[in-house]
PDB file of C-alpha atoms in Angstrom:
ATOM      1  CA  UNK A   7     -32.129 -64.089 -67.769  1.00 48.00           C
ATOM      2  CA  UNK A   8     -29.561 -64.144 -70.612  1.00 68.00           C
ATOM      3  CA  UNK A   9     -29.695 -60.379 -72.015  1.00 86.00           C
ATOM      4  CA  UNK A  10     -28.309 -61.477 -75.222  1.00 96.00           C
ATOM      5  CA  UNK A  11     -29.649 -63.460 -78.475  1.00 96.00           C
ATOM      6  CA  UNK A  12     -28.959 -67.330 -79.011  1.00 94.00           C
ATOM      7  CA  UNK A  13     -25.813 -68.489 -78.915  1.00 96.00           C
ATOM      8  CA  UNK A  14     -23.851 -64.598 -79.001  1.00 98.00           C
ATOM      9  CA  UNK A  15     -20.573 -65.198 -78.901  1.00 98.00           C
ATOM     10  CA  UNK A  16     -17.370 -62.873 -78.044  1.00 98.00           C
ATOM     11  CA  UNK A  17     -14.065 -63.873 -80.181  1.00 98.00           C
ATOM     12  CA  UNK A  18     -10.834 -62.597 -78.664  1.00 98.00           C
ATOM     13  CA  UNK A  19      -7.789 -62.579 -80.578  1.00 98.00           C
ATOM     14  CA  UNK A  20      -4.723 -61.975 -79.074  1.00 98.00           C
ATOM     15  CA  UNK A  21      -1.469 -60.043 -80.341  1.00 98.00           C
ATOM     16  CA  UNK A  22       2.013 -60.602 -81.017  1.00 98.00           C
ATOM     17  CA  UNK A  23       4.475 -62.671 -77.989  1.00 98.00           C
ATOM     18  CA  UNK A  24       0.975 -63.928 -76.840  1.00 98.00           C
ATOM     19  CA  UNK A  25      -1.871 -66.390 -76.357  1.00 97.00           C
ATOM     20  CA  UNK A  26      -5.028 -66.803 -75.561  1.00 97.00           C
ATOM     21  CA  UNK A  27      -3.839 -66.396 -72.218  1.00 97.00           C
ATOM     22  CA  UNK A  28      -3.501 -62.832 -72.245  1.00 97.00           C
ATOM     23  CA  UNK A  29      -7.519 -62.852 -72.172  1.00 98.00           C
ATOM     24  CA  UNK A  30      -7.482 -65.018 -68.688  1.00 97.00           C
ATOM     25  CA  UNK A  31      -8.526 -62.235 -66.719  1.00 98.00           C
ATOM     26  CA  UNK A  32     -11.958 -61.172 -68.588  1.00 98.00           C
ATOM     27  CA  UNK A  33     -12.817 -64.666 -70.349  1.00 98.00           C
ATOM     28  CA  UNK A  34     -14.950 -65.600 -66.940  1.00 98.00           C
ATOM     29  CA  UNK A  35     -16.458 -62.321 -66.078  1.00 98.00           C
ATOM     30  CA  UNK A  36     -17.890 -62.400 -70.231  1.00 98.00           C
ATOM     31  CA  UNK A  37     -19.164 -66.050 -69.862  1.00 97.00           C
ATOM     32  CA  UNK A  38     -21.217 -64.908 -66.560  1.00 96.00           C
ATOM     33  CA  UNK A  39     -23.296 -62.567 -69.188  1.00 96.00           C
ATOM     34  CA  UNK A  40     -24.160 -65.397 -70.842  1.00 95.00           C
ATOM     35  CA  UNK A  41     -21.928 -65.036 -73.479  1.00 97.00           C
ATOM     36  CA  UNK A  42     -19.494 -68.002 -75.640  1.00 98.00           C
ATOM     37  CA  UNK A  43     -15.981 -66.906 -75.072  1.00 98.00           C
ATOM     38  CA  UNK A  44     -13.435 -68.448 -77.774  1.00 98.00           C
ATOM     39  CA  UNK A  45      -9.951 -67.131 -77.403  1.00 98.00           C
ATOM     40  CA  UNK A  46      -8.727 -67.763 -81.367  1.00 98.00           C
ATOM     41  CA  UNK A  47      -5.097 -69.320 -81.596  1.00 96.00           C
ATOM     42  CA  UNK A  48      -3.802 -67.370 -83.996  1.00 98.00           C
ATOM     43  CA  UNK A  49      -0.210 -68.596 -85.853  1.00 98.00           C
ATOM     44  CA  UNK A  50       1.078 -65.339 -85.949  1.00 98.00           C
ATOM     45  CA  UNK A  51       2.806 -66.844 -89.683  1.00 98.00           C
ATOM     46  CA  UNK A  52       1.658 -64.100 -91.779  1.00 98.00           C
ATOM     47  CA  UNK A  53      -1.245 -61.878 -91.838  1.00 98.00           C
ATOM     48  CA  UNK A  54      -3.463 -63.996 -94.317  1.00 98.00           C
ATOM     49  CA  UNK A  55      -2.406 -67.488 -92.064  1.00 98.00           C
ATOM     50  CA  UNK A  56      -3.886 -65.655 -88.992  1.00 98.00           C
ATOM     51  CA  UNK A  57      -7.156 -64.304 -91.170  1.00 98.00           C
ATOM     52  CA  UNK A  58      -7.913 -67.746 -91.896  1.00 98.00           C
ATOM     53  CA  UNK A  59      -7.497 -68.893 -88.513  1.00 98.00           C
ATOM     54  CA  UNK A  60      -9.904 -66.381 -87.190  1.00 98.00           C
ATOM     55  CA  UNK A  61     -12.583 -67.608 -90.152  1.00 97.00           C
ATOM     56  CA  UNK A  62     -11.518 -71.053 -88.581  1.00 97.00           C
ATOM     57  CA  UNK A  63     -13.258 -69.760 -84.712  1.00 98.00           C
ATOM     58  CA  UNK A  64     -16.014 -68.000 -86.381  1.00 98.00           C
ATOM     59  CA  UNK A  65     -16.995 -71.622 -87.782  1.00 97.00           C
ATOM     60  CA  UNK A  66     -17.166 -72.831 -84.340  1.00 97.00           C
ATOM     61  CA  UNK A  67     -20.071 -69.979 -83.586  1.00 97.00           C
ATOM     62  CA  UNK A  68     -23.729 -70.216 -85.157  1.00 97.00           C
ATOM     63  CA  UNK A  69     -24.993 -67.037 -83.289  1.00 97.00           C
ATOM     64  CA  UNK A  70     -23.759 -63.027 -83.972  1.00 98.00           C
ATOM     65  CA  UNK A  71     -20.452 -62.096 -82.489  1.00 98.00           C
ATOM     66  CA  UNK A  72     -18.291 -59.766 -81.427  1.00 98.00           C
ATOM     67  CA  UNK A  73     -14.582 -59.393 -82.348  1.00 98.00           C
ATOM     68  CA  UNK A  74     -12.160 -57.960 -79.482  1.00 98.00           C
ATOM     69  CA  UNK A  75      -8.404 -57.841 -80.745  1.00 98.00           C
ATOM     70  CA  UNK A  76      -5.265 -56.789 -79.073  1.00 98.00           C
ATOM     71  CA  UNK A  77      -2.378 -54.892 -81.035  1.00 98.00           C
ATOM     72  CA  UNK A  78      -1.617 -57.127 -83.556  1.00 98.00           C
ATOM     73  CA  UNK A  79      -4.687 -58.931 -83.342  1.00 98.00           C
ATOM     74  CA  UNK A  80      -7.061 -55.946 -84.809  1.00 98.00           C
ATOM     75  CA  UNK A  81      -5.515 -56.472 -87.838  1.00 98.00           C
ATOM     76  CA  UNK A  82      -6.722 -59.784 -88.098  1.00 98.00           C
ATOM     77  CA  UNK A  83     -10.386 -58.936 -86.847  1.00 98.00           C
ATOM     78  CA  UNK A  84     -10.208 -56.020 -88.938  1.00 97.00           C
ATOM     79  CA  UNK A  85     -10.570 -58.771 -92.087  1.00 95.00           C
ATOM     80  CA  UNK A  86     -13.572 -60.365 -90.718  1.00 92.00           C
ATOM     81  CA  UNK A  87     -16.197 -60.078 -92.883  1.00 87.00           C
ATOM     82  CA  UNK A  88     -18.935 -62.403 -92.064  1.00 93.00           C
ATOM     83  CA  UNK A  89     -22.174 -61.088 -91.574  1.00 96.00           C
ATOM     84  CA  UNK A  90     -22.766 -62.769 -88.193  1.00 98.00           C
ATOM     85  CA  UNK A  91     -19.772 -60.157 -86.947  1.00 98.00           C
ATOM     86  CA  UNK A  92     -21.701 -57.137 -85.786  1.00 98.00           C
ATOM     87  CA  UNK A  93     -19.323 -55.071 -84.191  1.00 98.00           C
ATOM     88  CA  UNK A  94     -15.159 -54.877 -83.817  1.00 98.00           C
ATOM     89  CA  UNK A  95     -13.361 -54.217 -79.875  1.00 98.00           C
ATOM     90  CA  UNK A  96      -9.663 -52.732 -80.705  1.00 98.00           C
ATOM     91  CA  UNK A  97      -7.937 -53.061 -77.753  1.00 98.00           C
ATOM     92  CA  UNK A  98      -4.530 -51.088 -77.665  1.00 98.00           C
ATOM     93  CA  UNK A  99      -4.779 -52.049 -81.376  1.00 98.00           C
ATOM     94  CA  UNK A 100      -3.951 -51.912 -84.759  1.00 98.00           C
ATOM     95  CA  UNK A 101      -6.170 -50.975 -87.167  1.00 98.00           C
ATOM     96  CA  UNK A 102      -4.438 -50.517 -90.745  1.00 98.00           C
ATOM     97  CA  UNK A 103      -6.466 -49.656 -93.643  1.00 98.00           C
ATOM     98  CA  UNK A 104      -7.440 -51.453 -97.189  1.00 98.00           C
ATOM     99  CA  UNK A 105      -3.153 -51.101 -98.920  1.00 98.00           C
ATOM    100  CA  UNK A 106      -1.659 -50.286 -95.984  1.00 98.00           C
ATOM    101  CA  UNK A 107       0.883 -52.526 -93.508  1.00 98.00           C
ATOM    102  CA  UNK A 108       1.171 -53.033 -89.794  1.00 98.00           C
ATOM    103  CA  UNK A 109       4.619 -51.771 -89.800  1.00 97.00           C
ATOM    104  CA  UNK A 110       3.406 -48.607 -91.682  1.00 97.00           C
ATOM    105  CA  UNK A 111       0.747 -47.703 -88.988  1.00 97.00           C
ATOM    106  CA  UNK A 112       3.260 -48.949 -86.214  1.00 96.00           C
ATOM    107  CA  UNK A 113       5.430 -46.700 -86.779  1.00 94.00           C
ATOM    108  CA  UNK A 114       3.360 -43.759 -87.674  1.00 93.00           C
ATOM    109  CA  UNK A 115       4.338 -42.311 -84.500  1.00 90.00           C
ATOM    110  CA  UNK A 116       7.183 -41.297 -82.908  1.00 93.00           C
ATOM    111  CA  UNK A 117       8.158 -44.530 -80.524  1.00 94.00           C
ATOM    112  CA  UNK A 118       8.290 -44.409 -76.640  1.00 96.00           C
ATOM    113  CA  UNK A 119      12.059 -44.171 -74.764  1.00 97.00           C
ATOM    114  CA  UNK A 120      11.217 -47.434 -73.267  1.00 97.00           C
ATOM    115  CA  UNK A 121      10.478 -49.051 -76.810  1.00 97.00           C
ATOM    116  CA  UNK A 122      12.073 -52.232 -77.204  1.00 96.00           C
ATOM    117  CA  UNK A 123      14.275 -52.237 -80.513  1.00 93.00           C
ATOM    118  CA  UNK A 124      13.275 -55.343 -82.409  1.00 94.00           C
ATOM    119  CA  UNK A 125      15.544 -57.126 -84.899  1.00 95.00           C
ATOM    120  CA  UNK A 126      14.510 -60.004 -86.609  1.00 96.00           C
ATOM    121  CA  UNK A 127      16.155 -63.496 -86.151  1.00 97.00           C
ATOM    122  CA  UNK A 128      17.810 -65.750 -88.990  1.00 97.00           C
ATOM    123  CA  UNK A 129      13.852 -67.080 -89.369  1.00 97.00           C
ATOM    124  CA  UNK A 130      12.266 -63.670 -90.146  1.00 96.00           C
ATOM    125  CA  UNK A 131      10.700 -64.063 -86.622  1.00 98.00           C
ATOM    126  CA  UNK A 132      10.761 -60.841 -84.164  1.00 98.00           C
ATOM    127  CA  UNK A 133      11.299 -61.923 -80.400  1.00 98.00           C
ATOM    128  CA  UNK A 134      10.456 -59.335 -77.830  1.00 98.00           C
ATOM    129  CA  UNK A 135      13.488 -59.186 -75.682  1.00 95.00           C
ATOM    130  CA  UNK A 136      12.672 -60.269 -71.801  1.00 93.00           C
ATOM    131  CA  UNK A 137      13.087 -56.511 -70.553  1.00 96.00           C
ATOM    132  CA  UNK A 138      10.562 -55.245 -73.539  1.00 98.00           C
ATOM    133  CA  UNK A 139       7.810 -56.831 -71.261  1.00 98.00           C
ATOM    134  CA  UNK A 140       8.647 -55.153 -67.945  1.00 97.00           C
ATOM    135  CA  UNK A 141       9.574 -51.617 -69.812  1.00 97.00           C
ATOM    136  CA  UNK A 142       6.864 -51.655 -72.815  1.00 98.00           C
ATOM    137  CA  UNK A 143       4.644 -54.069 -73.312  1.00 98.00           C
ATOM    138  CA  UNK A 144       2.802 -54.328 -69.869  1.00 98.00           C
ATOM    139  CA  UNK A 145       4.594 -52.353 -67.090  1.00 97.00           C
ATOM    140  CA  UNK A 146       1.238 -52.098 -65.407  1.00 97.00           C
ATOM    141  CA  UNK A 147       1.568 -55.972 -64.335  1.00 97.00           C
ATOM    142  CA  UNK A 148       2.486 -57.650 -61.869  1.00 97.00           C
ATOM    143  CA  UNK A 149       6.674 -59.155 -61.792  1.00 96.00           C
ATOM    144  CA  UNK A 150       5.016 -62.492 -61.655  1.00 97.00           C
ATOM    145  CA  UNK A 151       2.821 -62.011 -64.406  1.00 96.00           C
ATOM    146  CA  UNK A 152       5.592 -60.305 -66.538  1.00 97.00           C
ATOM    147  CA  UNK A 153       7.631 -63.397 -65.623  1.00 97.00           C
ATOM    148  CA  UNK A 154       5.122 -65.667 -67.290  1.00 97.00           C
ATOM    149  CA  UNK A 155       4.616 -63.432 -70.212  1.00 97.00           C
ATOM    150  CA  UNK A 156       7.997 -63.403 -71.557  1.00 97.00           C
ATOM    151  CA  UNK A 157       8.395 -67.575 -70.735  1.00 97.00           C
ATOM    152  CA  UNK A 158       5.123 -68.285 -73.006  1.00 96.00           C
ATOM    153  CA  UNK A 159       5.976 -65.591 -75.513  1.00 98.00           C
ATOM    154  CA  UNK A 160       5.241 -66.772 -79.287  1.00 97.00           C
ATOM    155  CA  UNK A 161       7.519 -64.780 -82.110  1.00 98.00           C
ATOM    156  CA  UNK A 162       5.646 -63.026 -85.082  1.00 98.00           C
ATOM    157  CA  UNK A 163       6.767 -63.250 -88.711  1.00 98.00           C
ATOM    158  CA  UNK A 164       8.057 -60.522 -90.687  1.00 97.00           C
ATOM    159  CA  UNK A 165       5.341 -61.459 -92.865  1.00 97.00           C
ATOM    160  CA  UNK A 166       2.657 -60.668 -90.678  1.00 98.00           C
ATOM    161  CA  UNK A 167       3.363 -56.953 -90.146  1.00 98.00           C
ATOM    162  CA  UNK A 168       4.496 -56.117 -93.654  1.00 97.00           C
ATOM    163  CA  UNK A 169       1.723 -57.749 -95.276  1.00 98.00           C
ATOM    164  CA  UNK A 170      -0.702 -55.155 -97.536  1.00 98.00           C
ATOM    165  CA  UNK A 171      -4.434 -54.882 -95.358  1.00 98.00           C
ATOM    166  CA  UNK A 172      -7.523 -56.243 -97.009  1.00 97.00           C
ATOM    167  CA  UNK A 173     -10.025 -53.576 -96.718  1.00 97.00           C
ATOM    168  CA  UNK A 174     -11.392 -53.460 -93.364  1.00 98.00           C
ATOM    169  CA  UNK A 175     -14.057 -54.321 -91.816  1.00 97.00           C
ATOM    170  CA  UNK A 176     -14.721 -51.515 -89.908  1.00 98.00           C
ATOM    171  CA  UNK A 177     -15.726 -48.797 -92.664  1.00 97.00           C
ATOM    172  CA  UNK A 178     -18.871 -51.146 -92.491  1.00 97.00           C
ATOM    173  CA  UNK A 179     -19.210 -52.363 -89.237  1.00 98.00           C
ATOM    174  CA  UNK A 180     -19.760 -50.360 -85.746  1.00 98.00           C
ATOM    175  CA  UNK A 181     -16.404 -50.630 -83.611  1.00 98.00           C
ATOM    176  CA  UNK A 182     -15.141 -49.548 -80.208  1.00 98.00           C
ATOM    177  CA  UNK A 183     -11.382 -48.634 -79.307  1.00 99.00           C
ATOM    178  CA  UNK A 184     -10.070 -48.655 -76.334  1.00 98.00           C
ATOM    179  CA  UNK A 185      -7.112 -46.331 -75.996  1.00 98.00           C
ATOM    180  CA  UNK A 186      -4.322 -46.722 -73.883  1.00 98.00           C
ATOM    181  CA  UNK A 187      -2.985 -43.378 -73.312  1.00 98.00           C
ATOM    182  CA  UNK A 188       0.123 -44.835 -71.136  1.00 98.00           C
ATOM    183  CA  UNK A 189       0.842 -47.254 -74.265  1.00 98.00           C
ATOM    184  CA  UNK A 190       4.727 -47.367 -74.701  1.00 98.00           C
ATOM    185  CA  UNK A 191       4.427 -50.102 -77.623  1.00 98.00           C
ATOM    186  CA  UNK A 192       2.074 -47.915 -79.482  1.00 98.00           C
ATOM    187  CA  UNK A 193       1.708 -44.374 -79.675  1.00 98.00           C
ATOM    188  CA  UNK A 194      -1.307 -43.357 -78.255  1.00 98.00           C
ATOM    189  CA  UNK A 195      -1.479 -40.102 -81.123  1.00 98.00           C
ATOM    190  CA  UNK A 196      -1.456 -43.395 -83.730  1.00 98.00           C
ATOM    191  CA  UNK A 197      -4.445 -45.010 -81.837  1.00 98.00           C
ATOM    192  CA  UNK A 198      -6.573 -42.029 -81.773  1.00 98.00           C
ATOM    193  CA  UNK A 199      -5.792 -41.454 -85.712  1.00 98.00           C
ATOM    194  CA  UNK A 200      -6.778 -45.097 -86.165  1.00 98.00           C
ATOM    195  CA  UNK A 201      -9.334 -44.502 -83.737  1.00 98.00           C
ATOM    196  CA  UNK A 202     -11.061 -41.282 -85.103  1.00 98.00           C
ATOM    197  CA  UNK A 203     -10.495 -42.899 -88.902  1.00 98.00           C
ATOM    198  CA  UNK A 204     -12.531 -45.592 -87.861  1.00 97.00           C
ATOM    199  CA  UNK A 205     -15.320 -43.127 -86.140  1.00 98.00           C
ATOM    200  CA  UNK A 206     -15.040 -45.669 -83.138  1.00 98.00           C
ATOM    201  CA  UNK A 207     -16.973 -45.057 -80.122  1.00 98.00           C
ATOM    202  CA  UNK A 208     -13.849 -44.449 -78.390  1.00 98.00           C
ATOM    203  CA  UNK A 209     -12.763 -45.101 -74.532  1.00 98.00           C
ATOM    204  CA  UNK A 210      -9.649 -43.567 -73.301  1.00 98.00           C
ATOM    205  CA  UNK A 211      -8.191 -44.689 -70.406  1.00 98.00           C
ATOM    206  CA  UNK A 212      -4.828 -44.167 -68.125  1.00 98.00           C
ATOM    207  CA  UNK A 213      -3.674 -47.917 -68.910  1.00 98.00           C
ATOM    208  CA  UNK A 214      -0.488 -49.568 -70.303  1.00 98.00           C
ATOM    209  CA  UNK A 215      -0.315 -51.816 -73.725  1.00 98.00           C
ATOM    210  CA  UNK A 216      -2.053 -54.606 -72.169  1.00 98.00           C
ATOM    211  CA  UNK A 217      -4.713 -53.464 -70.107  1.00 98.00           C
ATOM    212  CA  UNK A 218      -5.915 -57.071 -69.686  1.00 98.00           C
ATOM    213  CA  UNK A 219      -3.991 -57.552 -66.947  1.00 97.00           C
ATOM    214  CA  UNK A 220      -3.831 -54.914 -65.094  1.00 96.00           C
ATOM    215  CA  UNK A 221      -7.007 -53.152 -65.436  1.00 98.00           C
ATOM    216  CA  UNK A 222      -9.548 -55.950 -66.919  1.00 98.00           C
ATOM    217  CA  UNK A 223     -12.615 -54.517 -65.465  1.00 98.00           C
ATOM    218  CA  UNK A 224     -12.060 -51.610 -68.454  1.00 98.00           C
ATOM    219  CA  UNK A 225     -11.932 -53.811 -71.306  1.00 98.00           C
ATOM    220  CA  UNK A 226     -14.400 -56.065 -69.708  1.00 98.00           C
ATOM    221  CA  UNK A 227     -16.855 -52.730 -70.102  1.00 98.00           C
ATOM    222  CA  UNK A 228     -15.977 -51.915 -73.661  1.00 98.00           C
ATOM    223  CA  UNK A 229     -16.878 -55.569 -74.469  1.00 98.00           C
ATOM    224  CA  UNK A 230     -20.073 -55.533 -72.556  1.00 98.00           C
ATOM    225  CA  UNK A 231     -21.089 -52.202 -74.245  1.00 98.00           C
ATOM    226  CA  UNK A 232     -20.321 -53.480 -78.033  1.00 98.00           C
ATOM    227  CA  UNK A 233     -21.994 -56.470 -77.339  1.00 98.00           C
ATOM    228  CA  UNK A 234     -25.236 -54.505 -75.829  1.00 97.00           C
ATOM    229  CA  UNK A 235     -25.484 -52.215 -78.648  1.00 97.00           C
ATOM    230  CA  UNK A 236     -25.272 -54.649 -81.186  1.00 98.00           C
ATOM    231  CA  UNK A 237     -25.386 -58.203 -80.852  1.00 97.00           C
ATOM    232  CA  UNK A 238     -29.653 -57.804 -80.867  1.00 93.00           C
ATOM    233  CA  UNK A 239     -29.190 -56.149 -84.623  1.00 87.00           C
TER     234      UNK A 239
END
């Protein structure tokens, strides 16, 4: 028997140099709950383009639903404020506040020695060099998987990271953060700021930047647990 309401849904939104793909390894475990997965293509243009994207997924959902996002992309479910959104996922993420920039919580911290630098092309666009992926942004995975990360990687805008924050959604909304404490793309101090600002119900764990490939049984169970505790309110 489905343990959740009607039609509960669980919206992933991936970061920067990504796609939906990056969700591959927990979209199938999720649907087996009984729960609509929607990975939301996000143009990574600017910070309000990628907001209205995400409204764009929540108008494919009638039931409540959860918002996971990865680095980048809890910026953009930090924004959501429909009332069918009952709780926020931060995964590795971002979490800036109403004023405040990605860039300006990014580099809050001090940055890891294995931090790629990252120089913007002619475009404004920010390409993570090939070696950023093996040293940074998931040295947990597999060389194969690396391989296929930097071949499908997608460049962010300038505009998206020094765009000014709507107020966020999560000074009303419960939200969970998982924390990567072996995160070389962001500091892990930053996360637990953003994290205890927040008053997440916060999971730490021994993972890299992207723990969805490497360890996706841990951000499967911060899903499941946000969902649990809130998609019945």
């Amino acid at each position: 028997m489905n343990a959740f309401p009607k039609d509960s849904a669980i919206i992933l939104v991936h970061g920067a140099w990504a796609d939906g793909s990056c969700w591959n390894n927990v979209i199938l475990p999720l649907q087996r709950h009984g729960l609509k997965v929607i990975c939301a293509p996000i143009p990574l243009t600017s910070l309000t383009d990628d907001i209205a994207a995400l409204r764009r997924a929540l108008e494919r959902t009638s039931g409540p639903v959860v918002l996971a996002g990865h680095a980048y992309g809890g910026a953009v479910i930090g924004a959501a404020d429909e009332t069918r959104v009952k709780s926020l996922v931060f995964v590795a993420a971002l979490a800036p506040d109403e004023g405040e920039t990605v860039s300006q919580v990014f580099y809050r911290g001090e940055p890891h020695p294995d931090a790629p630098k990252l120089i913007p092309d002619p475009h404004g666009l920010l390409w993570m060099p090939e070696e950023g992926f093996r040293r940074a942004v998931a040295h947990r995975a597999s060389a194969d998987q690396i391989s296929i990360m930097a071949a499908l990687q997608r460049p962010i805008a300038l505009q998206c990271i020094d765009e000014a924050s709507p107020v966020p959604a999560w000074k009303t909304k419960p939200s969970w953060f998982l924390l990567a404490e072996d995160d070389r793309m962001i500091n892990p101090k930053t996360q637990s700021f953003m994290a205890d600002r927040m008053g997440a119900s916060i999971r730490s764990e021994h993972v890299d930047h992207t723990p969805m490939y490497a360890e996706p049984h841990l951000v499967i169970e911060v899903l499941l647990e946000a969902a649990r505790e809130t998609l019945s309110r």
